[in-house]
Each structure stands twice: as C-alpha cells, then as structure tokens.
mmCIF file of C-alpha atoms in Angstrom:
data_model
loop_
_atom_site.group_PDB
_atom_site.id
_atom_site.type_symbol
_atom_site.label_atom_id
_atom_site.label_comp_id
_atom_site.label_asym_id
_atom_site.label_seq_id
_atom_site.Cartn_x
_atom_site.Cartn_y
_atom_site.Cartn_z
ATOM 1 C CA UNK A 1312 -196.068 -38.090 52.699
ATOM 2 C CA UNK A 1313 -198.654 -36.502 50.499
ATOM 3 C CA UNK A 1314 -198.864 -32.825 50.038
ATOM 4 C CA UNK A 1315 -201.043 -30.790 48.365
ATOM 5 C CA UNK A 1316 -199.475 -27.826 46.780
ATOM 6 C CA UNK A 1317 -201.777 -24.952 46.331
ATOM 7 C CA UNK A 1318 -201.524 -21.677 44.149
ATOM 8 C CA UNK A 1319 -203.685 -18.590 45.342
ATOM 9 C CA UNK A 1320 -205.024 -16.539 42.641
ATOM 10 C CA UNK A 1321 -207.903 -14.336 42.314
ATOM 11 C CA UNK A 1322 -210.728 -15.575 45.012
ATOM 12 C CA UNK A 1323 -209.783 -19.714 44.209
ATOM 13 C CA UNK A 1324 -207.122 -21.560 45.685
ATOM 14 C CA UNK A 1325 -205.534 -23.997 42.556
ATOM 15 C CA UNK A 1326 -204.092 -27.563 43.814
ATOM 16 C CA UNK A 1327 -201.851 -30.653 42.771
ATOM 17 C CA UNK A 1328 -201.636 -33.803 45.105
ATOM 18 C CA UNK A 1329 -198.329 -35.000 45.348
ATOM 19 C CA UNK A 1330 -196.690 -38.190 46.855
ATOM 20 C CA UNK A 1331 -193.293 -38.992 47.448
ATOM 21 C CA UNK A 1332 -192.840 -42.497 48.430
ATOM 22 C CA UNK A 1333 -189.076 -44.102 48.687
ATOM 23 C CA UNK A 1334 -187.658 -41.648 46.241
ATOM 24 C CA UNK A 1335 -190.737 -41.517 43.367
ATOM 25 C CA UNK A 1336 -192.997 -39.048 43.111
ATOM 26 C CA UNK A 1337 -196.399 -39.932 42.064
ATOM 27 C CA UNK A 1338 -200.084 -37.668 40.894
ATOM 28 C CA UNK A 1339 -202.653 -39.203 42.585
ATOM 29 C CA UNK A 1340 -206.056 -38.871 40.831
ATOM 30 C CA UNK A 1341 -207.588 -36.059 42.404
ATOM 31 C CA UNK A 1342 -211.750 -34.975 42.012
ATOM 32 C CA UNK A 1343 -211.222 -31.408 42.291
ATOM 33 C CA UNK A 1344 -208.562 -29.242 40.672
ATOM 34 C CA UNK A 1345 -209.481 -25.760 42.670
ATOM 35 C CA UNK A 1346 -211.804 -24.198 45.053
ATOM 36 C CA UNK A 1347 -213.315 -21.566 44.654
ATOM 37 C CA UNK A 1348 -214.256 -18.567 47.295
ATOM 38 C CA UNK A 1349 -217.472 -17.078 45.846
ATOM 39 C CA UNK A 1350 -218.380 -14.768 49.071
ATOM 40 C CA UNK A 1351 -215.569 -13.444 50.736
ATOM 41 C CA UNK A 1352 -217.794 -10.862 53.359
ATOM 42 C CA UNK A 1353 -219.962 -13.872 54.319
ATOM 43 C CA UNK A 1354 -219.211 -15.828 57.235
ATOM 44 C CA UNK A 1355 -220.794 -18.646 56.227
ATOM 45 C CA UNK A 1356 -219.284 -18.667 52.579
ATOM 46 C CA UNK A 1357 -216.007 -18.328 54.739
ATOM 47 C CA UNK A 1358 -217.008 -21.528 56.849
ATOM 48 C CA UNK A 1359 -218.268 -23.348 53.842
ATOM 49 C CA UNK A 1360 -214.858 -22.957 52.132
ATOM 50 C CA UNK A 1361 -212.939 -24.407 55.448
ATOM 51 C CA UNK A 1362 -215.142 -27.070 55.743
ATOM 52 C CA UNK A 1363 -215.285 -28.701 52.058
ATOM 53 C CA UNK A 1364 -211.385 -27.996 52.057
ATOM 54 C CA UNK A 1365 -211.068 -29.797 55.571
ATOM 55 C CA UNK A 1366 -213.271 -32.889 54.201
ATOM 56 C CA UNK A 1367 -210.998 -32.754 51.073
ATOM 57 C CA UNK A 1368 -207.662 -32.797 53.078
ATOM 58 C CA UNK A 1369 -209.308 -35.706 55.218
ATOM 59 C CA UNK A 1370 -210.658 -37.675 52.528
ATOM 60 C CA UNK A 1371 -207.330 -37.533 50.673
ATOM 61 C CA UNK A 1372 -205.175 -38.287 53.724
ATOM 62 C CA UNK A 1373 -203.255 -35.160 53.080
ATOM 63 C CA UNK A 1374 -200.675 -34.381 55.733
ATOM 64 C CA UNK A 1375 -199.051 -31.205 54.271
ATOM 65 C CA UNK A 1376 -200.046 -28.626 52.660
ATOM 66 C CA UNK A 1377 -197.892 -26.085 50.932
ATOM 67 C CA UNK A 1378 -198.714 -22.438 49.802
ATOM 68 C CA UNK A 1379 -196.881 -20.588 47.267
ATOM 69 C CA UNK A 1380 -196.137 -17.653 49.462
ATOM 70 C CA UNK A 1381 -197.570 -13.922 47.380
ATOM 71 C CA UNK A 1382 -196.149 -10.400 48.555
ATOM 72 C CA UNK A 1383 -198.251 -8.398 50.378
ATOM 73 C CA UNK A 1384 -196.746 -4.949 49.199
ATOM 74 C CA UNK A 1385 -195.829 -3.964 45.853
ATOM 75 C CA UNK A 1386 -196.702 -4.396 42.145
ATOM 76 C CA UNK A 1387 -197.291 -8.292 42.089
ATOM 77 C CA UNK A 1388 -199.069 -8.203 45.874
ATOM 78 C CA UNK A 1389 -201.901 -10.608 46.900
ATOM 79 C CA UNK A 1390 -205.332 -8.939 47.078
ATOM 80 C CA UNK A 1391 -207.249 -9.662 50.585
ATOM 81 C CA UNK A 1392 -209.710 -12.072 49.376
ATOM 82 C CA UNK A 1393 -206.426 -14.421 48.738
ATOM 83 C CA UNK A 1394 -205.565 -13.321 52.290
ATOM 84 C CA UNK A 1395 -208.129 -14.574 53.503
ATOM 85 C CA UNK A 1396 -208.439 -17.810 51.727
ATOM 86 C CA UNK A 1397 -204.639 -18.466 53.268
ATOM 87 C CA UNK A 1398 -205.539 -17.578 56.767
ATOM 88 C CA UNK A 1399 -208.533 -20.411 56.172
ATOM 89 C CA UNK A 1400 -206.040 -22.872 54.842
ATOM 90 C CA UNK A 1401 -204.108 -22.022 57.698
ATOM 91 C CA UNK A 1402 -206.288 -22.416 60.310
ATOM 92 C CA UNK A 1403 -207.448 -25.726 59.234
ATOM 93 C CA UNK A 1404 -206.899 -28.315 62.252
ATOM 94 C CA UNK A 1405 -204.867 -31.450 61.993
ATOM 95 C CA UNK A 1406 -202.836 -30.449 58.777
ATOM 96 C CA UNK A 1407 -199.140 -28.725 58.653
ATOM 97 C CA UNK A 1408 -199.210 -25.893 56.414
ATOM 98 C CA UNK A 1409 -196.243 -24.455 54.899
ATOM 99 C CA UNK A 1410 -195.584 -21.567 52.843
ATOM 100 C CA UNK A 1411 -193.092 -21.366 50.251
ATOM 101 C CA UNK A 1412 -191.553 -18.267 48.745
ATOM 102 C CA UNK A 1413 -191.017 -17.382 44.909
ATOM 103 C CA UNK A 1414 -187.402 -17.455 45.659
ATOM 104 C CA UNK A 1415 -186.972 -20.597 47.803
ATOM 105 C CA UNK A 1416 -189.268 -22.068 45.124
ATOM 106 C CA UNK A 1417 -186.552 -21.401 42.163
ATOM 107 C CA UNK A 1418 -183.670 -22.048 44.256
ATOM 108 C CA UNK A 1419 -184.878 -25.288 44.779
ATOM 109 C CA UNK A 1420 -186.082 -26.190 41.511
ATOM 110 C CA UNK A 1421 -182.292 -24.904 40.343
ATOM 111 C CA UNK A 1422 -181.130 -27.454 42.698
ATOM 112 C CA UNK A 1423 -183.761 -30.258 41.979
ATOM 113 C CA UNK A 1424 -184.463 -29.644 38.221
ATOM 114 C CA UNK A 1425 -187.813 -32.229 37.432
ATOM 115 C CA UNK A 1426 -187.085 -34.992 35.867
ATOM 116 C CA UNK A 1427 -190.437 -34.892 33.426
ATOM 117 C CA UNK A 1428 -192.014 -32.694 31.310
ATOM 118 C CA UNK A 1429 -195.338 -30.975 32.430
ATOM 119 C CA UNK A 1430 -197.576 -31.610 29.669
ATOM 120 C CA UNK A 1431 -196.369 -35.270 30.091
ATOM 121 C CA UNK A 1432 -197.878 -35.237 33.915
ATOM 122 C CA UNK A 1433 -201.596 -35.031 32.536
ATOM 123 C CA UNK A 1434 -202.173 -31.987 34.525
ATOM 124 C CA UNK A 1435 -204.329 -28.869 33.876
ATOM 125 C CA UNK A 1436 -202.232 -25.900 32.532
ATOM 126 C CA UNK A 1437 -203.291 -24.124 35.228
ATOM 127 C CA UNK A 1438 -202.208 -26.221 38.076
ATOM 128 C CA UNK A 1439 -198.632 -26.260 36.734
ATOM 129 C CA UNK A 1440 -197.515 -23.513 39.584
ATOM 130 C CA UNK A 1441 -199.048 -25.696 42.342
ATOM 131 C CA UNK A 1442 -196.959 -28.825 40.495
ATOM 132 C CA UNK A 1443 -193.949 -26.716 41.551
ATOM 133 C CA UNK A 1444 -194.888 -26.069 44.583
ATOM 134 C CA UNK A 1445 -195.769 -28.818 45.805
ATOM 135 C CA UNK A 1446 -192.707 -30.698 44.122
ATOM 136 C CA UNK A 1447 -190.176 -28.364 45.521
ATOM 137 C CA UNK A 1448 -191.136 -28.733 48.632
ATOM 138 C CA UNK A 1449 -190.900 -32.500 48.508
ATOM 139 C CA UNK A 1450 -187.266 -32.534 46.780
ATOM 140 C CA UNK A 1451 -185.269 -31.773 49.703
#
C-alpha cells in the first residue's frame, strides 16, 4: 500500500510517500516535497491545487492518503485556508483519505516506536511530521 502522509501548515500541504510492503517500510523518491496554495479566494487557484495534487496521487499510484488531523478551536487551531486545502484533499476522487489525530498519532508511535533515526531517512526537516504520519498509520 503506499500512502502519502501529509502535514497542513500555513497555506501548503507538506508530504512523505510511504510504502509498506511484507513488513518493510520503504521512501520512495518523490519530485515534490509540498504544495503550495497561493490563492485561496480563487476558484481556479482552488481547482489548480486539486488537479496537480490528483495527477500527483495518480502518477505515484498512491492509494491512501493520511492527514494529520489540526483542532479547529483553541490556541493551536487550523486557520481556514488549511481548511480548505483538507476539504480539497478530501474531495479528491479515487483516493481514501484518512485523518489522524495528534493523540492517536503518539499513541501509536508509543506502541510502534521507529526503528530508524530521521536524519538517517534522507528527508527534509520539514517533512519529518508527515514521516509520522504517514508511518503511524501504516504500523498497525
């Protein structure tokens, strides 16, 4: 199954691919490391987004994407542009989309510690929160 965990922050929507095949998980080289929303009142910027995320997803063979879920209320609460950009994700046809809370997300990487250490995956600092993501959704 590959996945493509995916970290909302700000108007760009940070990813890491990640396989599991028969136990191993594995980084596939990826072209893109985050997509950016640059017009969020624009329909077309809106559309644009979808679309080059859609081709991405199909030219990948991605079959699962998973969101790091943000709260809506409170001090640490997604701003509406993110919103928005999760509702496109969302909406995106042929693709499961799942969203992952903060909590399930250290629960599971309490039960499922990762067996390497970040810097050692070759991965931008900034992707690390899709890494876990994406990786605690596929250690079940």
């Amino acid at each position: 199954m590959r996945t493509c965990g995916i970290e909302i922050k700000g108007s760009e929507a940070i990813i890491c691919l990640m396989t599991l095949k028969n136990g191993l998980f594995d980084l596939p080289d990826c072209r893109q490391n985050r997509f950016a929303l640059s017009k969020d009142q624009d329909q077309e910027q809106m559309r644009h987004f979808q679309f080059t995320f859609a081709k991405f997803i199909e030219d990948y063979q991605i079959t699962q994407l998973v969101i790091k879920e943000r709260p809506q209320k409170g001090k640490f609460a997604g701003g509406a542009v993110g919103f928005k950009i999760e509702a496109a994700l969302q909406l995106i046809a042929g693709c499961n989309c799942h969203l992952i809370s903060a909590s399930e997300l250290k629960e599971k990487l309490k039960r499922h510690p990762i067996p390497v250490d970040f810097k050692a995956t070759g991965l931008k600092v900034f992707q690390e929160t899709a890494f876990l993501t994406a990786y605690a959704f596929l250690a079940k």
